[in-house]
Short mmCIF file of C-alpha atoms in Angstrom, two decimals:
data_model
loop_
_atom_site.label_atom_id
_atom_site.label_comp_id
_atom_site.label_asym_id
_atom_site.label_seq_id
_atom_site.Cartn_x
_atom_site.Cartn_y
_atom_site.Cartn_z
CA MET A 1459 0.06 -0.24 -0.07
CA PRO A 1460 1.46 3.22 -0.99
CA GLN A 1461 2.21 6.16 2.18
CA GLU A 1462 0.23 9.49 1.48
CA GLN A 1463 2.91 12.24 2.52
CA SER A 1464 1.27 14.75 4.37
CA GLN A 1465 1.01 18.09 2.78
CA ILE A 1466 0.65 19.96 6.16
CA ARG A 1467 3.65 22.56 7.24
CA GLU A 1468 4.41 23.28 10.87
CA ARG A 1469 4.48 27.29 11.65
CA SER A 1470 6.85 28.85 13.19
CA HIS A 1471 7.10 32.57 14.56
CA HIS A 1472 9.86 34.44 15.05
CA ARG A 1473 9.43 38.23 16.80
CA LEU A 1474 11.78 40.31 14.85
CA GLN A 1475 13.12 42.86 16.83
CA GLU A 1476 14.57 46.26 16.22
CA PRO A 1477 18.03 46.23 17.37
CA ARG A 1478 18.59 48.70 20.24
CA ARG A 1479 19.63 52.57 19.49
CA TYR A 1480 22.65 54.30 21.14
CA LYS A 1481 22.70 58.15 21.17
CA VAL A 1482 26.26 59.72 21.13
CA THR A 1483 26.87 62.77 22.67
CA ILE A 1484 29.55 65.55 22.60
CA TYR A 1485 30.71 67.18 26.08
CA ASN A 1486 31.66 71.14 26.00
CA ASP A 1487 35.27 71.40 27.54
CA ASP A 1488 37.70 75.07 28.03
CA PHE A 1489 40.64 73.61 25.52
CA THR A 1490 39.03 72.18 22.62
CA PRO A 1491 38.72 74.94 19.59
CA MET A 1492 35.01 75.30 18.24
CA GLU A 1493 36.29 74.76 14.65
CA PHE A 1494 37.72 71.50 15.59
CA VAL A 1495 34.10 70.16 17.45
CA VAL A 1496 32.30 71.43 13.61
CA LYS A 1497 35.19 69.09 12.14
CA ILE A 1498 34.36 66.36 14.35
CA LEU A 1499 30.29 66.51 13.21
CA VAL A 1500 31.39 67.30 9.62
CA GLN A 1501 34.01 64.41 8.89
CA VAL A 1502 32.32 62.15 11.66
CA PHE A 1503 29.07 62.07 12.04
CA PHE A 1504 28.68 63.66 8.27
CA LYS A 1505 26.58 67.09 9.78
CA SER A 1506 25.86 69.40 6.95
CA GLN A 1507 28.07 72.91 8.29
CA PRO A 1508 24.98 75.03 9.26
CA GLU A 1509 24.05 71.68 11.78
CA ALA A 1510 27.05 71.36 12.86
CA GLU A 1511 28.09 74.46 13.85
CA ARG A 1512 24.32 74.94 15.85
CA LEU A 1513 25.06 71.40 17.19
CA MET A 1514 28.86 73.18 18.80
CA LEU A 1515 26.90 76.28 20.07
CA GLN A 1516 24.68 73.57 22.02
CA VAL A 1517 27.09 71.91 23.58
CA HIS A 1518 29.02 75.42 24.08
CA HIS A 1519 26.49 76.96 26.39
CA SER A 1520 24.80 73.66 27.67
CA ASP A 1521 28.24 71.98 28.34
CA LYS A 1522 26.77 68.97 26.45
CA ALA A 1523 24.54 67.73 22.96
CA VAL A 1524 23.09 64.53 21.45
CA VAL A 1525 24.50 64.44 18.00
CA GLY A 1526 23.05 61.08 16.82
CA ILE A 1527 21.15 57.62 17.48
CA TYR A 1528 22.75 55.06 16.30
CA THR A 1529 23.21 51.02 16.51
CA TYR A 1530 25.34 50.09 18.86
CA ASP A 1531 28.27 48.70 16.07
CA THR A 1532 27.88 52.31 14.07
CA ALA A 1533 27.94 54.44 17.59
CA VAL A 1534 30.76 53.10 19.08
CA SER A 1535 33.08 53.20 15.63
CA LYS A 1536 31.76 57.07 15.44
CA VAL A 1537 33.25 58.12 19.23
CA HIS A 1538 36.14 55.65 18.97
CA LYS A 1539 37.21 58.20 15.64
CA ALA A 1540 36.08 60.90 16.84
CA THR A 1541 38.40 60.58 20.00
CA SER A 1542 41.38 59.56 17.68
CA MET A 1543 41.15 62.55 15.76
CA ALA A 1544 40.60 64.40 18.95
CA ARG A 1545 43.98 63.28 20.20
CA GLU A 1546 45.77 62.99 17.42
CA GLU A 1547 45.36 66.71 17.67
CA GLY A 1548 46.12 67.36 21.16
CA HIS A 1549 42.27 67.83 22.55
CA PRO A 1550 40.64 66.26 25.77
CA LEU A 1551 37.13 66.31 23.15
CA ARG A 1552 34.95 63.68 25.73
CA LEU A 1553 32.37 61.68 23.47
CA THR A 1554 29.89 59.08 25.10
CA TYR A 1555 27.22 56.47 23.88
CA GLU A 1556 24.26 55.33 26.01
CA PRO A 1557 21.10 53.42 24.88
CA GLU A 1558 18.19 55.75 24.03
#
């Protein structure tokens, strides 16, 4: 007697979750030139010149500003690159990343 094959498929449900986002914050100090902060914002965070200047002034007046929200790997990479550039130029610029 031939065996019949069942056409029933088992369904599996997968809950897809969006990756956690991290905010990158830049802090004010008395030694890093404003022009260098703008340079970091343009070159590392890809901000337009006017937006970079606005963020730099926000940092200057408020002591810190969130410069972007990224995935974990991107946030870590941008903070590392900006910090490395600052250290090469001899500036104590501080950036952090934390969960949104």
